[in-house]
Amino acid sequence: MKKTNIKNLLLWYRVNKRDLPWRHTKDSYKIWISETMLQQTRVETVIPYYQRFLACLPTISSLAKINEDDLLKLWEGLGYYSRARNLQKAAKILDRDGLDFLPPIKEELQALPGVGPYTVGAILSIAYDIPEPAIDGNVMRVLSRIYEEKEDILKPKIREKYRLILQDLMKNEKASDFTQSFIELGALVCTRNPSCDVCPLKSCCKAYQHQTVSLYPMKKVKKEKPVFQKTAFIFTYKNLYMIHKREDEGLLANLYEIPNVDSFFTVDEAQEYLQTKHIIYESIQEIGEVKHIFSHQIWIIKVYFVSLQEKIRHELFVSSKEIQEKYSLPTVFQKVWNLQKEKNQKLF
Ligand code: ADE
């Protein structure tokens, strides 16, 4: 890739870029939030979350001060909740130091919780126009095709090789446009099913020239995700529903869940289980199954709806409205909850 290719790419970007909310700001806090949300999550999904998050938490100090349950509620549905917790940890550090912006200094950014090399590059280049590359999966896909990269693009060594290449190419260019032009090309043109005809980099793309685009990025053989079977119980008592706060550690830590156990129960087994727990109920009904794919595992959950004769002691029972508005149920349990709603709509 040469400087002239970069000129073409920047020209293309200025004409074709999407009008996205975080492209109307240079505020390092807002860019940090958008770039954190955009890791692992699609642009269309992020937009409403980004707007709501910043409406509630317009400054670093407001993020530092919000209570964790409310923060997780704002994040509910985005997944990878450690991103939200790390944002708050970092905000607390910045707030303690009296900063209401992200420092424009690589070493200081790197030291913040949850801020990896991609986010450092994104904040420095997009908010401050400092020539530090931001390389995510989209950008690596573009580069792997341009250079016909044979190695696994997830290897840090390979990322570093391209970081140096990009850093050299971005000198004397507007860093914010440079970074986002690669991201945008990866999102709109150099996709899994690319539109090479309209690509501003086709003249320097080795894979395009050799008609090998579909081979890149080279795939590692993926490990199969383990499947876990579970049974969830929607316990209801007088229009209230039981939810339970998960433990402090591991998957979905500190979020709320619909009570569940780690095996797949037949109705008989479910009844037996309720008896051993001394749970007194009026009726139990199987209402279906839910499947949820996490990044490293799959859950298949059989769901029972259980009308109780009395509340289960020491447990939290809340209304349907509170589940929607107050408590953060991760997507997997939203799916369980929605099954119940569908069933009730059919009944009444
Ligand atoms: N994905 C990651 N960063 C992005 C950005 N700034 N614009 C669009 N998509 C992105």
mmCIF file of C-alpha atoms and ligand atoms in Angstrom:
data_model
loop_
_atom_site.group_PDB
_atom_site.id
_atom_site.type_symbol
_atom_site.label_atom_id
_atom_site.label_comp_id
_atom_site.label_asym_id
_atom_site.label_seq_id
_atom_site.Cartn_x
_atom_site.Cartn_y
_atom_site.Cartn_z
ATOM 1 C CA MET A 1 0.000 0.000 0.000
ATOM 2 C CA LYS A 2 1.267 3.445 -0.880
ATOM 3 C CA LYS A 3 0.340 6.985 0.108
ATOM 4 C CA THR A 4 -1.608 7.399 -3.165
ATOM 5 C CA ASN A 5 -3.811 4.415 -2.239
ATOM 6 C CA ILE A 6 -4.514 6.060 1.105
ATOM 7 C CA LYS A 7 -5.564 9.261 -0.682
ATOM 8 C CA ASN A 8 -8.090 7.201 -2.674
ATOM 9 C CA LEU A 9 -9.384 5.556 0.470
ATOM 10 C CA LEU A 10 -9.811 8.898 2.267
ATOM 11 C CA LEU A 11 -11.630 10.358 -0.723
ATOM 12 C CA TRP A 12 -13.917 7.351 -0.788
ATOM 13 C CA TYR A 13 -14.529 7.688 2.958
ATOM 14 C CA ARG A 14 -15.455 11.359 2.766
ATOM 15 C CA VAL A 15 -18.110 10.606 0.147
ATOM 16 C CA ASN A 16 -19.436 7.294 1.468
ATOM 17 C CA LYS A 17 -19.152 7.389 5.242
ATOM 18 C CA ARG A 18 -22.272 6.698 7.266
ATOM 19 C CA ASP A 19 -23.736 9.472 9.341
ATOM 20 C CA LEU A 20 -23.189 7.987 12.817
ATOM 21 C CA PRO A 21 -23.757 9.832 16.098
ATOM 22 C CA TRP A 22 -20.174 9.487 17.341
ATOM 23 C CA ARG A 23 -18.928 11.064 14.129
ATOM 24 C CA HIS A 24 -20.355 14.409 15.239
ATOM 25 C CA THR A 25 -18.088 14.782 18.241
ATOM 26 C CA LYS A 26 -14.456 15.111 19.244
ATOM 27 C CA ASP A 27 -15.289 14.551 22.914
ATOM 28 C CA SER A 28 -12.872 11.838 24.061
ATOM 29 C CA TYR A 29 -15.367 10.525 26.640
ATOM 30 C CA LYS A 30 -18.080 10.012 24.006
ATOM 31 C CA ILE A 31 -15.631 8.388 21.615
ATOM 32 C CA TRP A 32 -14.408 6.051 24.348
ATOM 33 C CA ILE A 33 -17.995 5.005 25.094
ATOM 34 C CA SER A 34 -18.826 4.442 21.422
ATOM 35 C CA GLU A 35 -15.659 2.492 20.713
ATOM 36 C CA THR A 36 -16.185 0.312 23.775
ATOM 37 C CA MET A 37 -19.759 -0.451 22.781
ATOM 38 C CA LEU A 38 -18.712 -1.141 19.186
ATOM 39 C CA GLN A 39 -16.353 -3.913 20.257
ATOM 40 C CA GLN A 40 -18.290 -7.145 19.647
ATOM 41 C CA THR A 41 -21.535 -5.312 18.862
ATOM 42 C CA ARG A 42 -23.022 -4.127 15.568
ATOM 43 C CA VAL A 43 -23.391 -0.449 14.694
ATOM 44 C CA GLU A 44 -27.221 -0.576 14.377
ATOM 45 C CA THR A 45 -27.488 -2.153 17.825
ATOM 46 C CA VAL A 46 -25.096 0.303 19.415
ATOM 47 C CA ILE A 47 -26.731 3.571 18.224
ATOM 48 C CA PRO A 48 -29.735 3.622 20.643
ATOM 49 C CA TYR A 49 -27.594 2.354 23.540
ATOM 50 C CA TYR A 50 -24.992 5.040 22.874
ATOM 51 C CA GLN A 51 -27.598 7.784 22.848
ATOM 52 C CA ARG A 52 -29.359 6.601 25.983
ATOM 53 C CA PHE A 53 -26.088 6.020 27.843
ATOM 54 C CA LEU A 54 -24.817 9.523 27.172
ATOM 55 C CA ALA A 55 -28.181 11.093 27.945
ATOM 56 C CA CYS A 56 -28.045 9.444 31.398
ATOM 57 C CA LEU A 57 -24.289 9.729 31.915
ATOM 58 C CA PRO A 58 -23.033 12.798 30.072
ATOM 59 C CA THR A 59 -19.713 13.057 31.919
ATOM 60 C CA ILE A 60 -16.936 10.894 33.317
ATOM 61 C CA SER A 61 -17.866 11.891 36.859
ATOM 62 C CA SER A 62 -21.506 10.826 36.329
ATOM 63 C CA LEU A 63 -20.260 7.429 35.104
ATOM 64 C CA ALA A 64 -17.964 7.171 38.120
ATOM 65 C CA LYS A 65 -20.868 7.792 40.484
ATOM 66 C CA ILE A 66 -23.780 5.730 39.115
ATOM 67 C CA ASN A 67 -24.645 2.599 41.101
ATOM 68 C CA GLU A 68 -23.712 -0.668 39.449
ATOM 69 C CA ASP A 69 -27.241 -2.028 39.035
ATOM 70 C CA ASP A 70 -28.327 1.110 37.169
ATOM 71 C CA LEU A 71 -25.210 0.980 35.022
ATOM 72 C CA LEU A 72 -25.837 -2.668 34.107
ATOM 73 C CA LYS A 73 -29.441 -1.793 33.301
ATOM 74 C CA LEU A 74 -28.184 0.776 30.764
ATOM 75 C CA TRP A 75 -25.970 -1.929 29.288
ATOM 76 C CA GLU A 76 -28.632 -4.659 29.343
ATOM 77 C CA GLY A 77 -28.741 -6.464 25.990
ATOM 78 C CA LEU A 78 -25.318 -5.331 24.766
ATOM 79 C CA GLY A 79 -23.577 -8.356 26.300
ATOM 80 C CA TYR A 80 -19.996 -8.669 27.543
ATOM 81 C CA TYR A 81 -20.924 -6.866 30.742
ATOM 82 C CA SER A 82 -17.329 -6.640 31.938
ATOM 83 C CA ARG A 83 -17.007 -3.839 29.370
ATOM 84 C CA ALA A 84 -19.474 -1.754 31.403
ATOM 85 C CA ARG A 85 -17.784 -2.537 34.695
ATOM 86 C CA ASN A 86 -14.372 -1.653 33.308
ATOM 87 C CA LEU A 87 -15.736 1.619 31.935
ATOM 88 C CA GLN A 88 -16.829 2.514 35.435
ATOM 89 C CA LYS A 89 -13.555 1.400 37.030
ATOM 90 C CA ALA A 90 -11.651 3.577 34.579
ATOM 91 C CA ALA A 91 -14.065 6.496 35.104
ATOM 92 C CA LYS A 92 -13.476 6.306 38.842
ATOM 93 C CA ILE A 93 -9.719 6.540 38.327
ATOM 94 C CA LEU A 94 -10.070 9.509 35.967
ATOM 95 C CA ASP A 95 -12.579 11.223 38.240
ATOM 96 C CA ARG A 96 -10.332 10.735 41.255
ATOM 97 C CA ASP A 97 -7.560 12.449 39.287
ATOM 98 C CA GLY A 98 -9.906 15.320 38.439
ATOM 99 C CA LEU A 99 -10.085 14.547 34.715
ATOM 100 C CA ASP A 100 -13.291 14.964 32.696
ATOM 101 C CA PHE A 101 -11.651 13.708 29.491
ATOM 102 C CA LEU A 102 -9.426 10.813 28.449
ATOM 103 C CA PRO A 103 -5.745 11.790 28.527
ATOM 104 C CA PRO A 104 -4.210 12.080 25.034
ATOM 105 C CA ILE A 105 -1.262 9.962 26.158
ATOM 106 C CA LYS A 106 -0.761 6.350 25.100
ATOM 107 C CA GLU A 107 0.822 5.099 28.325
ATOM 108 C CA GLU A 108 -1.885 6.652 30.497
ATOM 109 C CA LEU A 109 -4.689 5.228 28.366
ATOM 110 C CA GLN A 110 -3.103 1.762 28.341
ATOM 111 C CA ALA A 111 -3.073 1.757 32.140
ATOM 112 C CA LEU A 112 -6.876 2.114 32.383
ATOM 113 C CA PRO A 113 -8.994 -1.010 33.005
ATOM 114 C CA GLY A 114 -10.560 -2.415 29.840
ATOM 115 C CA VAL A 115 -8.562 -0.165 27.524
ATOM 116 C CA GLY A 116 -6.619 -2.404 25.133
ATOM 117 C CA PRO A 117 -4.507 -1.508 22.094
ATOM 118 C CA TYR A 118 -7.567 -1.077 19.841
ATOM 119 C CA THR A 119 -9.268 1.389 22.177
ATOM 120 C CA VAL A 120 -6.030 3.290 22.759
ATOM 121 C CA GLY A 121 -5.616 3.719 18.994
ATOM 122 C CA ALA A 122 -9.272 4.647 18.502
ATOM 123 C CA ILE A 123 -9.257 7.325 21.235
ATOM 124 C CA LEU A 124 -5.925 8.839 20.218
ATOM 125 C CA SER A 125 -6.655 8.900 16.506
ATOM 126 C CA ILE A 126 -10.389 9.693 16.461
ATOM 127 C CA ALA A 127 -10.611 12.143 19.377
ATOM 128 C CA TYR A 128 -7.160 13.715 19.195
ATOM 129 C CA ASP A 129 -5.927 13.125 15.618
ATOM 130 C CA ILE A 130 -2.771 11.530 16.990
ATOM 131 C CA PRO A 131 -1.284 8.986 14.517
ATOM 132 C CA GLU A 132 -1.858 5.758 16.479
ATOM 133 C CA PRO A 133 -3.547 2.943 14.505
ATOM 134 C CA ALA A 134 -6.693 1.215 15.758
ATOM 135 C CA ILE A 135 -6.840 -2.341 14.463
ATOM 136 C CA ASP A 136 -10.006 -4.364 15.002
ATOM 137 C CA GLY A 137 -11.362 -7.415 13.212
ATOM 138 C CA ASN A 138 -12.744 -5.326 10.359
ATOM 139 C CA VAL A 139 -9.444 -3.607 9.734
ATOM 140 C CA MET A 140 -7.535 -6.894 9.922
ATOM 141 C CA ARG A 141 -9.853 -8.391 7.307
ATOM 142 C CA VAL A 142 -9.022 -5.543 4.917
ATOM 143 C CA LEU A 143 -5.287 -5.826 5.580
ATOM 144 C CA SER A 144 -5.233 -9.615 5.306
ATOM 145 C CA ARG A 145 -6.628 -9.310 1.774
ATOM 146 C CA ILE A 146 -4.435 -6.429 0.672
ATOM 147 C CA TYR A 147 -1.299 -8.302 1.741
ATOM 148 C CA GLU A 148 -2.561 -11.881 1.293
ATOM 149 C CA GLU A 149 -1.645 -12.533 4.928
ATOM 150 C CA LYS A 150 -1.140 -16.266 5.481
ATOM 151 C CA GLU A 151 -0.791 -16.172 9.262
ATOM 152 C CA ASP A 152 -3.524 -16.177 11.872
ATOM 153 C CA ILE A 153 -4.657 -12.553 12.152
ATOM 154 C CA LEU A 154 -5.411 -12.970 15.853
ATOM 155 C CA LYS A 155 -1.709 -13.358 16.668
ATOM 156 C CA PRO A 156 -0.327 -10.304 18.481
ATOM 157 C CA LYS A 157 2.807 -10.520 16.337
ATOM 158 C CA ILE A 158 0.726 -10.077 13.176
ATOM 159 C CA ARG A 159 -1.258 -7.178 14.636
ATOM 160 C CA GLU A 160 1.999 -5.490 15.571
ATOM 161 C CA LYS A 161 3.333 -5.935 12.041
ATOM 162 C CA TYR A 162 0.291 -4.135 10.629
ATOM 163 C CA ARG A 163 0.288 -1.510 13.374
ATOM 164 C CA LEU A 164 3.727 -0.427 12.188
ATOM 165 C CA ILE A 165 2.622 -0.409 8.542
ATOM 166 C CA LEU A 166 -0.466 1.698 9.317
ATOM 167 C CA GLN A 167 1.424 4.041 11.600
ATOM 168 C CA ASP A 168 3.764 4.880 8.786
ATOM 169 C CA LEU A 169 0.913 5.351 6.297
ATOM 170 C CA MET A 170 -1.106 7.613 8.574
ATOM 171 C CA LYS A 171 1.654 10.203 9.075
ATOM 172 C CA ASN A 172 0.552 13.568 7.670
ATOM 173 C CA GLU A 173 -3.022 12.365 7.212
ATOM 174 C CA LYS A 174 -6.001 13.296 9.338
ATOM 175 C CA ALA A 175 -5.767 10.451 11.840
ATOM 176 C CA SER A 176 -9.478 10.350 12.711
ATOM 177 C CA ASP A 177 -10.494 9.935 9.072
ATOM 178 C CA PHE A 178 -7.664 7.482 8.447
ATOM 179 C CA THR A 179 -8.786 5.155 11.252
ATOM 180 C CA GLN A 180 -12.445 5.348 10.427
ATOM 181 C CA SER A 181 -11.865 4.939 6.685
ATOM 182 C CA PHE A 182 -10.409 1.464 7.277
ATOM 183 C CA ILE A 183 -13.216 0.581 9.674
ATOM 184 C CA GLU A 184 -15.772 1.852 7.172
ATOM 185 C CA LEU A 185 -14.223 -0.012 4.251
ATOM 186 C CA GLY A 186 -14.328 -3.213 6.320
ATOM 187 C CA ALA A 187 -17.957 -2.591 7.242
ATOM 188 C CA LEU A 188 -19.326 -1.523 3.842
ATOM 189 C CA VAL A 189 -17.109 -2.938 1.070
ATOM 190 C CA CYS A 190 -14.478 -5.400 2.273
ATOM 191 C CA THR A 191 -17.051 -7.531 4.071
ATOM 192 C CA ARG A 192 -17.386 -11.317 4.281
ATOM 193 C CA ASN A 193 -19.093 -11.066 0.931
ATOM 194 C CA PRO A 194 -17.066 -8.195 -0.512
ATOM 195 C CA SER A 195 -17.947 -5.709 -3.275
ATOM 196 C CA CYS A 196 -14.500 -5.505 -4.836
ATOM 197 C CA ASP A 197 -15.728 -3.614 -7.931
ATOM 198 C CA VAL A 198 -16.303 -0.459 -5.919
ATOM 199 C CA CYS A 199 -13.286 -0.789 -3.622
ATOM 200 C CA PRO A 200 -10.947 2.224 -3.560
ATOM 201 C CA LEU A 201 -8.046 -0.095 -2.670
ATOM 202 C CA LYS A 202 -8.467 -2.688 -5.409
ATOM 203 C CA SER A 203 -5.423 -1.442 -7.300
ATOM 204 C CA CYS A 204 -3.164 -2.361 -4.368
ATOM 205 C CA CYS A 205 -5.016 -5.451 -3.153
ATOM 206 C CA LYS A 206 -3.008 -8.628 -3.783
ATOM 207 C CA ALA A 207 -5.972 -10.878 -3.120
ATOM 208 C CA TYR A 208 -8.097 -8.947 -5.624
ATOM 209 C CA GLN A 209 -5.367 -9.159 -8.235
ATOM 210 C CA HIS A 210 -4.922 -12.901 -7.695
ATOM 211 C CA GLN A 211 -8.658 -13.574 -7.296
ATOM 212 C CA THR A 212 -8.086 -15.096 -3.888
ATOM 213 C CA VAL A 213 -10.229 -12.701 -1.858
ATOM 214 C CA SER A 214 -12.502 -15.443 -0.535
ATOM 215 C CA LEU A 215 -9.488 -17.193 1.065
ATOM 216 C CA TYR A 216 -8.748 -14.254 3.386
ATOM 217 C CA PRO A 217 -8.576 -13.805 6.292
ATOM 218 C CA MET A 218 -7.152 -17.322 6.677
ATOM 219 C CA LYS A 219 -9.259 -19.220 9.163
ATOM 220 C CA LYS A 220 -7.984 -21.194 12.097
ATOM 221 C CA VAL A 221 -10.033 -24.329 12.690
ATOM 222 C CA LYS A 222 -12.501 -23.217 15.332
ATOM 223 C CA LYS A 223 -13.083 -25.237 18.474
ATOM 224 C CA GLU A 224 -16.666 -26.329 18.988
ATOM 225 C CA LYS A 225 -18.447 -24.493 21.781
ATOM 226 C CA PRO A 226 -19.556 -26.677 24.714
ATOM 227 C CA VAL A 227 -23.330 -27.006 25.131
ATOM 228 C CA PHE A 228 -24.854 -26.733 28.618
ATOM 229 C CA GLN A 229 -28.389 -27.893 29.348
ATOM 230 C CA LYS A 230 -30.350 -26.082 32.035
ATOM 231 C CA THR A 231 -33.793 -25.808 33.508
ATOM 232 C CA ALA A 232 -35.282 -22.438 34.446
ATOM 233 C CA PHE A 233 -38.256 -21.825 36.699
ATOM 234 C CA ILE A 234 -40.468 -18.787 36.341
ATOM 235 C CA PHE A 235 -41.841 -18.676 39.875
ATOM 236 C CA THR A 236 -44.869 -16.470 40.146
ATOM 237 C CA TYR A 237 -46.916 -15.363 43.118
ATOM 238 C CA LYS A 238 -49.767 -12.839 42.745
ATOM 239 C CA ASN A 239 -48.397 -11.191 39.600
ATOM 240 C CA LEU A 240 -44.901 -11.023 41.021
ATOM 241 C CA TYR A 241 -41.950 -12.986 39.674
ATOM 242 C CA MET A 242 -38.837 -14.266 41.358
ATOM 243 C CA ILE A 243 -35.449 -13.066 40.141
ATOM 244 C CA HIS A 244 -32.102 -13.755 41.676
ATOM 245 C CA LYS A 245 -28.819 -11.850 41.689
ATOM 246 C CA ARG A 246 -25.976 -13.912 40.293
ATOM 247 C CA GLU A 247 -22.646 -14.294 42.010
ATOM 248 C CA ASP A 248 -19.882 -11.766 41.886
ATOM 249 C CA GLU A 249 -17.714 -13.788 39.523
ATOM 250 C CA GLY A 250 -17.807 -15.598 36.203
ATOM 251 C CA LEU A 251 -20.215 -15.377 33.287
ATOM 252 C CA LEU A 252 -22.953 -12.724 33.790
ATOM 253 C CA ALA A 253 -21.538 -11.841 37.221
ATOM 254 C CA ASN A 254 -23.766 -9.610 39.389
ATOM 255 C CA LEU A 255 -26.600 -9.568 36.858
ATOM 256 C CA TYR A 256 -30.072 -10.850 37.637
ATOM 257 C CA GLU A 257 -31.291 -14.243 36.476
ATOM 258 C CA ILE A 258 -34.446 -16.274 36.372
ATOM 259 C CA PRO A 259 -33.808 -19.135 38.827
ATOM 260 C CA ASN A 260 -32.268 -22.110 37.092
ATOM 261 C CA VAL A 261 -30.373 -25.336 37.620
ATOM 262 C CA ASP A 262 -27.631 -27.038 35.641
ATOM 263 C CA SER A 263 -29.554 -29.922 34.118
ATOM 264 C CA PHE A 264 -32.456 -30.661 31.832
ATOM 265 C CA PHE A 265 -35.479 -31.758 33.926
ATOM 266 C CA THR A 266 -38.525 -33.710 32.787
ATOM 267 C CA VAL A 267 -41.767 -32.570 34.496
ATOM 268 C CA ASP A 268 -41.399 -35.414 37.018
ATOM 269 C CA GLU A 269 -37.838 -34.464 37.799
ATOM 270 C CA ALA A 270 -38.803 -30.806 38.082
ATOM 271 C CA GLN A 271 -41.569 -31.651 40.537
ATOM 272 C CA GLU A 272 -39.236 -33.801 42.553
ATOM 273 C CA TYR A 273 -36.704 -30.989 42.619
ATOM 274 C CA LEU A 274 -39.303 -28.487 43.888
ATOM 275 C CA GLN A 275 -40.303 -30.919 46.608
ATOM 276 C CA THR A 276 -36.756 -31.379 47.817
ATOM 277 C CA LYS A 277 -36.441 -27.599 48.009
ATOM 278 C CA HIS A 278 -39.736 -27.428 49.976
ATOM 279 C CA ILE A 279 -41.269 -25.120 47.422
ATOM 280 C CA ILE A 280 -45.065 -25.221 47.663
ATOM 281 C CA TYR A 281 -46.787 -24.622 44.340
ATOM 282 C CA GLU A 282 -50.233 -24.750 42.790
ATOM 283 C CA SER A 283 -49.270 -25.690 39.262
ATOM 284 C CA ILE A 284 -46.303 -26.349 37.059
ATOM 285 C CA GLN A 285 -46.294 -26.158 33.306
ATOM 286 C CA GLU A 286 -43.583 -26.633 30.713
ATOM 287 C CA ILE A 287 -43.635 -23.648 28.366
ATOM 288 C CA GLY A 288 -40.789 -24.345 25.959
ATOM 289 C CA GLU A 289 -37.062 -24.111 25.363
ATOM 290 C CA VAL A 290 -34.599 -21.323 24.796
ATOM 291 C CA LYS A 291 -31.207 -21.457 23.111
ATOM 292 C CA HIS A 292 -28.527 -18.842 23.622
ATOM 293 C CA ILE A 293 -25.080 -18.714 22.078
ATOM 294 C CA PHE A 294 -22.393 -16.953 24.113
ATOM 295 C CA SER A 295 -18.896 -16.317 22.805
ATOM 296 C CA HIS A 296 -17.537 -19.499 24.409
ATOM 297 C CA GLN A 297 -20.526 -21.703 25.192
ATOM 298 C CA ILE A 298 -24.106 -22.518 24.304
ATOM 299 C CA TRP A 299 -27.010 -22.821 26.736
ATOM 300 C CA ILE A 300 -30.195 -24.753 26.063
ATOM 301 C CA ILE A 301 -32.788 -24.050 28.714
ATOM 302 C CA LYS A 302 -36.028 -25.858 29.366
ATOM 303 C CA VAL A 303 -38.504 -23.457 30.951
ATOM 304 C CA TYR A 304 -41.215 -24.219 33.508
ATOM 305 C CA PHE A 305 -43.865 -21.776 34.672
ATOM 306 C CA VAL A 306 -44.647 -22.387 38.341
ATOM 307 C CA SER A 307 -47.532 -20.747 40.253
ATOM 308 C CA LEU A 308 -46.623 -20.643 43.915
ATOM 309 C CA GLN A 309 -48.869 -20.922 46.928
ATOM 310 C CA GLU A 310 -46.577 -18.678 48.891
ATOM 311 C CA LYS A 311 -43.440 -16.660 48.200
ATOM 312 C CA ILE A 312 -40.102 -18.393 48.589
ATOM 313 C CA ARG A 313 -38.504 -16.938 51.686
ATOM 314 C CA HIS A 314 -35.534 -14.560 51.396
ATOM 315 C CA GLU A 315 -35.932 -14.320 47.642
ATOM 316 C CA LEU A 316 -36.695 -11.260 45.537
ATOM 317 C CA PHE A 317 -40.158 -11.065 43.918
ATOM 318 C CA VAL A 318 -40.765 -8.180 41.511
ATOM 319 C CA SER A 319 -43.410 -7.022 39.056
ATOM 320 C CA SER A 320 -43.209 -7.417 35.315
ATOM 321 C CA LYS A 321 -42.771 -3.627 35.023
ATOM 322 C CA GLU A 322 -39.801 -3.688 37.398
ATOM 323 C CA ILE A 323 -38.180 -6.464 35.386
ATOM 324 C CA GLN A 324 -38.455 -4.270 32.323
ATOM 325 C CA GLU A 325 -37.424 -1.006 33.912
ATOM 326 C CA LYS A 326 -35.262 -1.651 36.928
ATOM 327 C CA TYR A 327 -33.369 -4.925 36.930
ATOM 328 C CA SER A 328 -30.818 -5.963 34.341
ATOM 329 C CA LEU A 329 -31.718 -9.348 32.947
ATOM 330 C CA PRO A 330 -29.129 -10.460 30.419
ATOM 331 C CA THR A 331 -30.365 -11.417 26.962
ATOM 332 C CA VAL A 332 -30.436 -15.141 27.687
ATOM 333 C CA PHE A 333 -32.919 -14.578 30.533
ATOM 334 C CA GLN A 334 -34.855 -11.996 28.520
ATOM 335 C CA LYS A 335 -35.484 -14.848 26.101
ATOM 336 C CA VAL A 336 -36.786 -17.000 28.954
ATOM 337 C CA TRP A 337 -38.943 -14.118 30.158
ATOM 338 C CA ASN A 338 -40.363 -13.499 26.682
ATOM 339 C CA LEU A 339 -41.454 -17.133 26.429
ATOM 340 C CA GLN A 340 -43.592 -16.545 29.488
ATOM 341 C CA LYS A 341 -45.054 -13.357 28.017
ATOM 342 C CA GLU A 342 -45.965 -15.137 24.774
ATOM 343 C CA LYS A 343 -47.618 -17.904 26.726
ATOM 344 C CA ASN A 344 -49.685 -15.495 28.810
ATOM 345 C CA GLN A 345 -50.815 -13.627 25.722
ATOM 346 C CA LYS A 346 -52.103 -16.882 24.305
ATOM 347 C CA LEU A 347 -53.952 -17.736 27.500
ATOM 348 C CA PHE A 348 -55.761 -14.429 28.037
HETATM 349 N N1 ADE B 1 -16.626 0.095 14.723
HETATM 350 C C1 ADE B 1 -15.661 0.425 15.584
HETATM 351 N N2 ADE B 1 -15.435 1.741 15.591
HETATM 352 C C2 ADE B 1 -16.283 2.283 14.706
HETATM 353 C C3 ADE B 1 -16.541 3.610 14.275
HETATM 354 N N3 ADE B 1 -15.882 4.631 14.801
HETATM 355 N N4 ADE B 1 -17.493 3.784 13.341
HETATM 356 C C4 ADE B 1 -18.171 2.743 12.851
HETATM 357 N N5 ADE B 1 -17.982 1.483 13.222
HETATM 358 C C5 ADE B 1 -17.041 1.250 14.146
#
